[in-house]
Coordinates of C-alpha atoms (C1' of nucleotides) and ligand atoms in Angstrom, one line a residue:
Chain A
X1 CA 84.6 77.8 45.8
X2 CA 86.0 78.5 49.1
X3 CA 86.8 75.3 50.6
X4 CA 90.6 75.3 49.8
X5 CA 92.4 76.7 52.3
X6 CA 93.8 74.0 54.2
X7 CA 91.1 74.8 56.9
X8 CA 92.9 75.6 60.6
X9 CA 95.9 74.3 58.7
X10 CA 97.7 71.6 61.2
X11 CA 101.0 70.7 61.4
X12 CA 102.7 67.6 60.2
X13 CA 102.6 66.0 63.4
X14 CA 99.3 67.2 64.3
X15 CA 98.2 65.1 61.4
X16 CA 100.3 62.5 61.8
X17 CA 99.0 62.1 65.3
X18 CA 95.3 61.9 64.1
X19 CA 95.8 59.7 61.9
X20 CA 97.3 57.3 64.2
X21 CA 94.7 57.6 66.6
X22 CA 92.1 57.1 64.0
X23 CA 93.7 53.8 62.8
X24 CA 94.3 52.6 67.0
X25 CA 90.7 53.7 67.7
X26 CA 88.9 51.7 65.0
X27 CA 90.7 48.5 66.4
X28 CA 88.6 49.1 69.1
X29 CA 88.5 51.0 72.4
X30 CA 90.6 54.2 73.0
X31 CA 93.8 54.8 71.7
X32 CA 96.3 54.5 74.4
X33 CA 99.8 56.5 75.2
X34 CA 101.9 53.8 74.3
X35 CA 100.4 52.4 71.0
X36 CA 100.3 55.4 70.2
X37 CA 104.3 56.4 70.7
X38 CA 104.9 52.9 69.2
X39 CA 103.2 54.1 65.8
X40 CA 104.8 57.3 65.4
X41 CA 108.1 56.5 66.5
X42 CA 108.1 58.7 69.7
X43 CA 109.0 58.5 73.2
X44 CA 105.7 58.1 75.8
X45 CA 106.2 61.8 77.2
X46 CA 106.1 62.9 73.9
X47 CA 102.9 61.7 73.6
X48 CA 101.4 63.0 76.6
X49 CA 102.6 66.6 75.6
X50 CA 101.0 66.4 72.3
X51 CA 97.6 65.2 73.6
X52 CA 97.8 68.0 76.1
X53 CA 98.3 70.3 73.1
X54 CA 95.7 68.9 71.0
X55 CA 92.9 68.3 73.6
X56 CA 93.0 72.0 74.0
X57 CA 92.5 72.4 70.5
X58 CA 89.7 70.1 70.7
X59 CA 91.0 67.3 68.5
X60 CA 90.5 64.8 70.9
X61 CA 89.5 63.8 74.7
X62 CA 91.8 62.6 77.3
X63 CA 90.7 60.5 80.1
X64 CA 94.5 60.2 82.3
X65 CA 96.3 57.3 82.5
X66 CA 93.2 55.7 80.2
X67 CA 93.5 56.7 77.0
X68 CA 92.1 59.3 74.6
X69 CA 89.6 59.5 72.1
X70 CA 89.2 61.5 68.7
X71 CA 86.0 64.7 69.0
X72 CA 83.9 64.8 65.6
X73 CA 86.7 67.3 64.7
X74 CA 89.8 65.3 65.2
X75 CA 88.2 62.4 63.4
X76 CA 87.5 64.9 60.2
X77 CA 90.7 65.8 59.9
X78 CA 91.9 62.2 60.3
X79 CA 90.0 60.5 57.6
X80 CA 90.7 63.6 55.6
X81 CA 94.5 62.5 56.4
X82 CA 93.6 58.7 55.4
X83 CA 91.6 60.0 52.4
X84 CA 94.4 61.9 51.2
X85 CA 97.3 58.9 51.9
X86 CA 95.5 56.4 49.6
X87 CA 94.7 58.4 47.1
X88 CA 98.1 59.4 47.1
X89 CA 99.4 55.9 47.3
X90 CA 96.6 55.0 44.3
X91 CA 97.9 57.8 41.8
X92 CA 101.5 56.8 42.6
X93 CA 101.0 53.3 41.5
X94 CA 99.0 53.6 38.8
X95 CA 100.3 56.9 37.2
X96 CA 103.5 56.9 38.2
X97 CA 104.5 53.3 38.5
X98 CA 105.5 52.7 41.6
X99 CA 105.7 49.6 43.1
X100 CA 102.8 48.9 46.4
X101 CA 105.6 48.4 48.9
X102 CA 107.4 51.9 48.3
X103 CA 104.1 54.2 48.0
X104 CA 104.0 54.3 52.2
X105 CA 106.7 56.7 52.7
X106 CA 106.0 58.9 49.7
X107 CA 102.5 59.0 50.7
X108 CA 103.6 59.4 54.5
X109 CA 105.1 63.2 53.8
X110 CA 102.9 64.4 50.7
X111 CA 100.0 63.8 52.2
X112 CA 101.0 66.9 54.5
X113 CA 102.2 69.2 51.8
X114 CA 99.6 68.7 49.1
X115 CA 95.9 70.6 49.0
X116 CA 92.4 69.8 48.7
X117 CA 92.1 70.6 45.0
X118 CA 95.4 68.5 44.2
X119 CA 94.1 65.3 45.8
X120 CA 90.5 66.0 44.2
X121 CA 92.2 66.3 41.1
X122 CA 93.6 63.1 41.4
X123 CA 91.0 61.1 41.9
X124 CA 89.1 62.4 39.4
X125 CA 92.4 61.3 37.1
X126 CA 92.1 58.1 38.7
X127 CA 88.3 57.8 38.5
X128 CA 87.6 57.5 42.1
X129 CA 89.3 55.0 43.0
X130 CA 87.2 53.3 46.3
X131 CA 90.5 51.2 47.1
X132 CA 94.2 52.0 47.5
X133 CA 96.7 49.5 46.3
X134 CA 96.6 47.6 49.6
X135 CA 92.9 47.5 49.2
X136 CA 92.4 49.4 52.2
X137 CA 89.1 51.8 51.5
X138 CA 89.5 55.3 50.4
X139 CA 87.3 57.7 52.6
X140 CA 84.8 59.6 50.5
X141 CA 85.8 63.4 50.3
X142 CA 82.9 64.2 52.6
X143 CA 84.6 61.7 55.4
X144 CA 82.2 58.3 54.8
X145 CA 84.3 55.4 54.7
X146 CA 83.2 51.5 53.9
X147 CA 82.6 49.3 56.6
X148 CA 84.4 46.5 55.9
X149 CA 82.4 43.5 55.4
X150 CA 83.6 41.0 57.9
X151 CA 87.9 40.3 57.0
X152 CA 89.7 37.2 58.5
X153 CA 93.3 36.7 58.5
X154 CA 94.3 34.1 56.7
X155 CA 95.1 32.3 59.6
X156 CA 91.6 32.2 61.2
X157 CA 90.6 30.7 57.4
X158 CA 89.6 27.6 57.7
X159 CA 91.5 24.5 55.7
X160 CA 89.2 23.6 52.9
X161 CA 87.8 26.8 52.1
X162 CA 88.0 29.2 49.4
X163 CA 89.2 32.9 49.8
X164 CA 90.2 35.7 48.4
X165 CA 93.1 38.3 49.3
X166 CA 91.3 41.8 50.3
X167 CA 93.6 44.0 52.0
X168 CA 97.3 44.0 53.5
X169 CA 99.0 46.4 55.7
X170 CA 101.4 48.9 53.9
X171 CA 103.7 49.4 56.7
X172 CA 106.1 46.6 55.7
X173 CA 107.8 47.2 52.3
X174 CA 109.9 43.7 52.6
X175 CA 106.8 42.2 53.5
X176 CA 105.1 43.3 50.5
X177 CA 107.6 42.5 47.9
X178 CA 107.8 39.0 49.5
X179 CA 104.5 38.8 48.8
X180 CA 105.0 40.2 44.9
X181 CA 107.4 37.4 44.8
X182 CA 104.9 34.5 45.4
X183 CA 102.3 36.2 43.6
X184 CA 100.1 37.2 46.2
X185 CA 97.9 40.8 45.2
X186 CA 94.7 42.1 46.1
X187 CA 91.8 40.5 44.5
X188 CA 93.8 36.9 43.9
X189 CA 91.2 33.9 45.0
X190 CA 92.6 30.4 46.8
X191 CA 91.9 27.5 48.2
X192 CA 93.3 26.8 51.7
X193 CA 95.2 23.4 51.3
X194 CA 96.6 22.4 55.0
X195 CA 97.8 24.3 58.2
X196 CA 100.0 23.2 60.6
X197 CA 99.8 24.0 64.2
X198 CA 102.2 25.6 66.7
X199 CA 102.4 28.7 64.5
X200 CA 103.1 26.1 61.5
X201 CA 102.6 27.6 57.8
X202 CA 99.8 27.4 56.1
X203 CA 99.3 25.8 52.5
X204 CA 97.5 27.3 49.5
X205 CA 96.9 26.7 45.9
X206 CA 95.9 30.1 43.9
X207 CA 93.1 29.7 41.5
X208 CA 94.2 30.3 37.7
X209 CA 97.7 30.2 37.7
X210 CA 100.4 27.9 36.1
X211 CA 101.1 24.7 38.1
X212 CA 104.4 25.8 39.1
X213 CA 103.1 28.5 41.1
X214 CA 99.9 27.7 42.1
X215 CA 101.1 26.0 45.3
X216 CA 102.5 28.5 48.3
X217 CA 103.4 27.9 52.0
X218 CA 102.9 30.9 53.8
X219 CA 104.6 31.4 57.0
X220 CA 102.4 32.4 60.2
X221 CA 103.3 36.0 60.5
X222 CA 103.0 36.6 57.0
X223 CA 99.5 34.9 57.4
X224 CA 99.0 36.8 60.4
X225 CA 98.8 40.0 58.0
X226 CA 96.9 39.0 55.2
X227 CA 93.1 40.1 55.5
X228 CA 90.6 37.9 53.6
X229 CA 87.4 37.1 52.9
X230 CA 85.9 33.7 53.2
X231 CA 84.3 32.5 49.6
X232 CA 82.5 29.4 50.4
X233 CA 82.6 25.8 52.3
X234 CA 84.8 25.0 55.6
X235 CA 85.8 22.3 57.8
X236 CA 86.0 22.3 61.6
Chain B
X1 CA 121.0 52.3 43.8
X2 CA 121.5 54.7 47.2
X3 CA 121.5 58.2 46.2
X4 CA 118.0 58.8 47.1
X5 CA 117.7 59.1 50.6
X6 CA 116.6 62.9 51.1
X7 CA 120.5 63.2 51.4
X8 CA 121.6 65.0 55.2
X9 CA 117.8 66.2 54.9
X10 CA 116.9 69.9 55.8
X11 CA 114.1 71.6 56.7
X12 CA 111.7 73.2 54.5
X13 CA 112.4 76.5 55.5
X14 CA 116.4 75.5 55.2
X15 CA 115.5 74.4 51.6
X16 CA 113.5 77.6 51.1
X17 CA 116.2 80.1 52.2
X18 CA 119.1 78.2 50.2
X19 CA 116.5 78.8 47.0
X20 CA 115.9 82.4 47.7
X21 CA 119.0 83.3 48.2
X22 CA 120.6 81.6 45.0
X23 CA 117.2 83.1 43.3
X24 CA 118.6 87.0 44.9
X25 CA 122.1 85.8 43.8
X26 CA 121.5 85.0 40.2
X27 CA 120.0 88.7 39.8
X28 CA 123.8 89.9 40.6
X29 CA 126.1 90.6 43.7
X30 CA 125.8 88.5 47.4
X31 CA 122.3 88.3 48.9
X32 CA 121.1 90.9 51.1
X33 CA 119.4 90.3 54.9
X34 CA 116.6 92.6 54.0
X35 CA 115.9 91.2 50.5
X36 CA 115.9 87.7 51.8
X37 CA 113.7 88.7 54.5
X38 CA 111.4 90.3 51.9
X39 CA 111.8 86.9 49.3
X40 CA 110.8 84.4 52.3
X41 CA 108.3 86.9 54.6
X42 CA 109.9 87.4 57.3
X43 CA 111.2 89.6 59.7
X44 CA 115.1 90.5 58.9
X45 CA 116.7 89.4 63.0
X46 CA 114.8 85.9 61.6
X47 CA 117.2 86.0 58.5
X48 CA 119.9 87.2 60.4
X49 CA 119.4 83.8 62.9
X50 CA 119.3 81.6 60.1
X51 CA 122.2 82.8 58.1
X52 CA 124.2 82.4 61.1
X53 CA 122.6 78.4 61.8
X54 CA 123.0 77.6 57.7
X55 CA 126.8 79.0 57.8
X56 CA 127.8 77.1 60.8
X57 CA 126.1 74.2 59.0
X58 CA 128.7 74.9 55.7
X59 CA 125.6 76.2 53.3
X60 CA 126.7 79.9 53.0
X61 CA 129.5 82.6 53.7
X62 CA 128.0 85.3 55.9
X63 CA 130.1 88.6 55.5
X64 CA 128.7 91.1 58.6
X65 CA 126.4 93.8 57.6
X66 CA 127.4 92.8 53.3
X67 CA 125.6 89.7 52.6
X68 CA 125.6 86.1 51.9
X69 CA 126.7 83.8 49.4
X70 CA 126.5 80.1 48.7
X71 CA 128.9 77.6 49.1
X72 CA 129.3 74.9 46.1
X73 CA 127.3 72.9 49.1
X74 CA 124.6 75.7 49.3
X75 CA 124.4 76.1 45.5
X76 CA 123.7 72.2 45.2
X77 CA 121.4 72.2 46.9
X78 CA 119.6 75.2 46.0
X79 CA 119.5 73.8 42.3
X80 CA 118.4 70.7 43.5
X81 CA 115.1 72.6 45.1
X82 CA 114.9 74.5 42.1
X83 CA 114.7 71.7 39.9
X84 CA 111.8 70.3 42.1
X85 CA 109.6 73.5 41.6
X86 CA 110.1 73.4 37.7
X87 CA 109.3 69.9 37.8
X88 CA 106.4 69.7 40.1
X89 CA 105.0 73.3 38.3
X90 CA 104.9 71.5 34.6
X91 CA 103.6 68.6 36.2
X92 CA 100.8 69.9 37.7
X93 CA 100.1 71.8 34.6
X94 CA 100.5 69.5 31.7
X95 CA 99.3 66.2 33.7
X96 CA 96.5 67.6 36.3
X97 CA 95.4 70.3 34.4
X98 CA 96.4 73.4 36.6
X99 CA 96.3 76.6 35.3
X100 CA 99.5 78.2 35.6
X101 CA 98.5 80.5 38.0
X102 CA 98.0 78.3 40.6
X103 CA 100.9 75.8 40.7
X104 CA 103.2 78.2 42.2
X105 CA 101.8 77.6 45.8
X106 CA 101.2 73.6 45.0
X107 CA 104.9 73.3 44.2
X108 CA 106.4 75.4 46.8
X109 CA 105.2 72.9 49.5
X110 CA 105.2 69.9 47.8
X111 CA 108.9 70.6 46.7
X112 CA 110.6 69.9 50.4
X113 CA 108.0 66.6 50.6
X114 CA 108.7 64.5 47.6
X115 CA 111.8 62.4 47.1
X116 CA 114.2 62.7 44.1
X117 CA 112.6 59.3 42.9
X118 CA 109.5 60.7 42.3
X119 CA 110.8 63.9 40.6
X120 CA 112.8 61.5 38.2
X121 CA 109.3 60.1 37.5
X122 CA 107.6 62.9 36.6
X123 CA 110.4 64.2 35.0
X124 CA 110.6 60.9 32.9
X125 CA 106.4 60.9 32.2
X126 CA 107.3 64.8 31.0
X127 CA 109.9 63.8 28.6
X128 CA 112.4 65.2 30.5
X129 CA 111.2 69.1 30.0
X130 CA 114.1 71.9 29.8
X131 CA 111.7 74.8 30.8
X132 CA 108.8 75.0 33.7
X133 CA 105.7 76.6 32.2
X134 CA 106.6 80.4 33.2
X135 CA 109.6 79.8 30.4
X136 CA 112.2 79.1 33.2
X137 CA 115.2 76.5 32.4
X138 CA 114.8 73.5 34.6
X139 CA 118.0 72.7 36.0
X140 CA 119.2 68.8 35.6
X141 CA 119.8 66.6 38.0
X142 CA 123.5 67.4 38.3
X143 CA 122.5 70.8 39.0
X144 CA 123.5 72.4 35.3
X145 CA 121.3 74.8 34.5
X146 CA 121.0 76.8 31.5
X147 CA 122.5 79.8 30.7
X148 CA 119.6 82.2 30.0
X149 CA 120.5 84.3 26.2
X150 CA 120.7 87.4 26.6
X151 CA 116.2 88.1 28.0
X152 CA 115.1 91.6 28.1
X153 CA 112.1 93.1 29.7
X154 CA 109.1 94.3 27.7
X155 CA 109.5 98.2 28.8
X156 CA 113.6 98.1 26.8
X157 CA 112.3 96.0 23.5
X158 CA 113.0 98.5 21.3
X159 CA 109.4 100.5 19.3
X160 CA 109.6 98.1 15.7
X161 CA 111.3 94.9 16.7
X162 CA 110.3 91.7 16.7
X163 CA 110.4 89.9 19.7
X164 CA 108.9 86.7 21.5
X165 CA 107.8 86.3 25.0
X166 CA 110.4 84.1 27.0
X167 CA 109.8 84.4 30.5
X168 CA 107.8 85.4 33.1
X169 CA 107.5 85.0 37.2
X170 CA 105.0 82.6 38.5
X171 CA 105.1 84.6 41.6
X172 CA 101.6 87.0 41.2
X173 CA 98.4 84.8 40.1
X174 CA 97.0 87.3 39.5
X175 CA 99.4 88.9 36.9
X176 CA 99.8 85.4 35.2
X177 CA 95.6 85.0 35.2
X178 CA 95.6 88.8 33.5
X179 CA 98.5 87.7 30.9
X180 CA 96.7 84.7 29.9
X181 CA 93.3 87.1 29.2
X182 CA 95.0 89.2 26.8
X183 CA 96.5 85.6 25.1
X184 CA 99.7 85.9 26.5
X185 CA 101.8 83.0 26.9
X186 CA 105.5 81.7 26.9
X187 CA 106.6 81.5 23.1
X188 CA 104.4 84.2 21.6
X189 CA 105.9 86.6 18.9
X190 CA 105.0 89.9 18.2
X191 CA 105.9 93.4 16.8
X192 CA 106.5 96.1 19.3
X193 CA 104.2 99.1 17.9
X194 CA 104.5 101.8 20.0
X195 CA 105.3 103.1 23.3
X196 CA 104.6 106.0 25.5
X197 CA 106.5 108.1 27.7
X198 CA 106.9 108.6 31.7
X199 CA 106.0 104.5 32.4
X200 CA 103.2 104.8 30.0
X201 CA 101.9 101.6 27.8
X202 CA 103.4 99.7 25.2
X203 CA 101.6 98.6 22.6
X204 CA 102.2 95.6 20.7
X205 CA 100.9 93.1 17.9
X206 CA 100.9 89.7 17.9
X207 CA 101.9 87.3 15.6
X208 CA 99.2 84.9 14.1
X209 CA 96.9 86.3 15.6
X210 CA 92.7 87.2 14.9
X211 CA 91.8 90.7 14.3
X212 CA 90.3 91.3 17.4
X213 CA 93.2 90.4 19.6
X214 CA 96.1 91.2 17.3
X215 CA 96.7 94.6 19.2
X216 CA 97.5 94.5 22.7
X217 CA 98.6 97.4 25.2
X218 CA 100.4 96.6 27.9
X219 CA 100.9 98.5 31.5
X220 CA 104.5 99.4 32.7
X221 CA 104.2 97.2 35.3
X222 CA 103.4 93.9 33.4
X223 CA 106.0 95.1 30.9
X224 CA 108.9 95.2 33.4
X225 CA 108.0 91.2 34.0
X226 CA 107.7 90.3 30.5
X227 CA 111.2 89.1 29.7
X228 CA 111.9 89.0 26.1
X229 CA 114.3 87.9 23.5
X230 CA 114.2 90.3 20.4
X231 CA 114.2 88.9 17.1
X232 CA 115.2 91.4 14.2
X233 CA 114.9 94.9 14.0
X234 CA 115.8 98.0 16.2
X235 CA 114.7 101.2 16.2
X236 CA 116.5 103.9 18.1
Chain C
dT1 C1' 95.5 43.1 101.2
dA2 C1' 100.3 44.4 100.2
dC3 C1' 103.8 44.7 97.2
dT4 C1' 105.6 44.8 92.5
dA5 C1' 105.7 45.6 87.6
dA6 C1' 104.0 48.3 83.9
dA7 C1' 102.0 52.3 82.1
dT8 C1' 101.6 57.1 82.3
dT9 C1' 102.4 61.8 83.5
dT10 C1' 105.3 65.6 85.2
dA11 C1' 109.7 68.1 85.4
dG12 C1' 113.4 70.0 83.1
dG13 C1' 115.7 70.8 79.0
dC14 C1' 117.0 71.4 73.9
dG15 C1' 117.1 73.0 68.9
dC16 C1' 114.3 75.2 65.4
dG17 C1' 112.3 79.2 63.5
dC18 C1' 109.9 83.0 64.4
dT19 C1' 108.8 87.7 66.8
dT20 C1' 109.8 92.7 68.8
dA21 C1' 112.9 96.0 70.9
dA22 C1' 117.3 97.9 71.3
dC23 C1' 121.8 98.6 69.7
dT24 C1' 125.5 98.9 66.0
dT25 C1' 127.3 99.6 61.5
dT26 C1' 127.1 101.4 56.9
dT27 C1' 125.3 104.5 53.6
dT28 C1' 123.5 108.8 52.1
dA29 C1' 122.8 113.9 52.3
dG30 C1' 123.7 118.3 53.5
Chain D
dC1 C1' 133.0 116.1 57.4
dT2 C1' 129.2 115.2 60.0
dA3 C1' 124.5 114.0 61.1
dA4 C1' 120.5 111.5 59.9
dA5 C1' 118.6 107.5 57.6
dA6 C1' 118.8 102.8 56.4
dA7 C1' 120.4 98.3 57.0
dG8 C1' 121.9 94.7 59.9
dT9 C1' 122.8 92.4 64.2
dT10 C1' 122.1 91.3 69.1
dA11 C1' 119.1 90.4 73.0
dA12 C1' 115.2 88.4 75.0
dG13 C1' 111.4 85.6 74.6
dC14 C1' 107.7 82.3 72.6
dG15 C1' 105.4 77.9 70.8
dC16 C1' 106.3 73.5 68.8
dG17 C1' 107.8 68.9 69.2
dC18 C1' 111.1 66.1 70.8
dC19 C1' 114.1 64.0 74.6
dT20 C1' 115.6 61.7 79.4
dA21 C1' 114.9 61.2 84.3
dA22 C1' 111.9 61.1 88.1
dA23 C1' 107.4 60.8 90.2
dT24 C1' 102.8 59.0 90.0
dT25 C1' 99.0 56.0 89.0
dT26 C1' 97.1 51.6 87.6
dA27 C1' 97.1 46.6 87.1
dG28 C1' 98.7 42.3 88.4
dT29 C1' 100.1 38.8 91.8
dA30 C1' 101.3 36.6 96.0
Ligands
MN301 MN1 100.2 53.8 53.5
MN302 MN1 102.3 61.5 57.4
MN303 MN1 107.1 78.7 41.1
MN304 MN1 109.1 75.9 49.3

DNA sequence: TACTAAATTTAGGCGCGCTTAACTTTTTAG
DNA sequence: CTAAAAAGTTAAGCGCGCCTAAATTTAGTA
């Protein structure tokens, strides 16, 4: 019964700045400067100083001018950081009833200020939960996370096939209630209908819904951000 | 629908010294550098910088070398942070199970990370509580709080009255862990039986109580934090 | 290969919130 | 009333995390 402390006990940006990493890393490659200034909403130098600071803590490696890379350490603490945001984001919706597009921000600063036993606690309320309300997949307490099984964006799905909606970014609140709006959730199965080229929208019809809103255009950037698993069939 | 931006935002430690200091206030007389210093950890020339940033900022009325007050600004929004604590502590308790020894820490951190949405929710899912589980009055969201009748510690309960335990600080664990041993909690009545001399024990009897843990003698100490209101009775 | 554009790092600086050491003011005792 | 003790403030400095401007490295193109 010892574990609680929060450990070394990071700051908010240290955190922040894992968990960015983490999420630019496993998109392949190392994370670089930029992309990762463009997540957090900093300037490049700012960056640079902070990986300074936190490869000599031994977060993370820096190769200059390449790019860095998370040690086993920094990528503890940063699944421990992704672990703690969905959960968050889970109890919010489901105990709480908050809507999926304005759990991100809450999540974004409790997930700082909240301990080990907290989170535990509600995950055991929630029954642990292995999806947040995004359906992203909640990292076990011990750091293991689901591999995905193979997601396409609903743009690479071909016309003709069946689908099903499995996970959406949570960075875009108008996005997400747009989405609300046309019935689009997690778990929600479809059939895609048409696409038209040059960036054109593609056509859907949801499975088990009323005819008046089974049928939905999506635009491409919308499409762009919908991850989804292919059910069955396809045409060239 | 726009009061909820975390209004001109401070800082947590901002937030924690405008709390301390309206928690030193409230015991009588302008807040002192030292007893700041001694509320918040820290070394007095830290207080002394602060006080100086938070009145420049319109938050408190530094006189030299006498002490601080609030300004109505100050006093807002040290209610404000109050009300988070009280919320957050009876949350934790009556919804995650936390013992009320624990919460204390929990809430003092997750108080300057939530947003007032989410402290209207768990206020709501509470039932909109008026007292935190240590028996303090949970200010509303206007920032009334409620007068406190006329509490008196354990040690000046007079030897033969009734009296019933109001209050107590959630600051020692370890105090609140011991209280809760002897079956102690907020709203228990009992007879004050005897007392002795030179910061010896009182001794008291509890209401509704089995046998075995009717009679309970209590240490000077504990006594001074045990704040009271006295039912019937007096004995010189 | 040579030059340019883009990405990155270095230099210099700022506010916050904290420290210790030294100095000043206020309070208390004799 | 005065001297010592206590309380408070000022001075100097530090690490964090951010910024802009300037220098450097890398990547791309003619
Ligand atoms: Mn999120
Ligand atoms: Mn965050
Ligand atoms: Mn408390
Ligand atoms: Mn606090």
């Amino acid at each position: 019964m010892s574990a609680d402390r929060k450990s070394p006990g990071y700051s908010r940006s240290t955190e922040d700045y894992l968990k960015a990493i983490y999420e630019l890393e496993s998109e392949g490659g190392p994370a670089q400067t930029s992309a990762i200034a463009d997540a957090l909403g900093v300037a490049p130098p700012s960056v640079s100083g902070m990986v300074k600071r936190l490869s000599e803590s031994g977060l993370l490696e820096h190769a200059p001018y390449r790019g860095v890379q998370l040690t086993r350490a920094g990528r503890r603490t940063a699944l421990k950081m992704v672990r703690r945001h969905r959960i968050l984001e889970t109890y919010l919706t489901t105990k709480l009833g908050y809507d999926w597009d304005s759990v991100h921000d809450e999540a974004e600063r409790m997930e700082h200020a909240v301990s080990d036993g907290l989170i535990e606690r509600m995950a055991m309320a929630l029954g642990y939960p292995r999806h947040d309300p995004h359906g992203a997949p909640i990292p076990t307490k011990d750091g293991e996370i689901d591999e995905q099984e193979a997601l396409v964006p609903l743009i690479d799905v071909p016309v003709g096939s069946m689908a099903e909606l499995r996970m959406v970014s949570d960075r875009d609140p108008e996005l997400l209630r747009f989405m609300a709006s046309l019935g689009l959730r997690v778990g929600v199965a479809f059939e895609v209908i048409g696409r038209q080229p040059f960036k054109g929208p593609t056509a859907i019809r949801l499975a088990g819904q009323h005819a008046k809103e089974r049928d939905q255009v999506i635009g491409h950037e919308l499409a762009e951000n919908l991850s989804c698993v292919v059910l069955e069939g396809a045409v060239g």
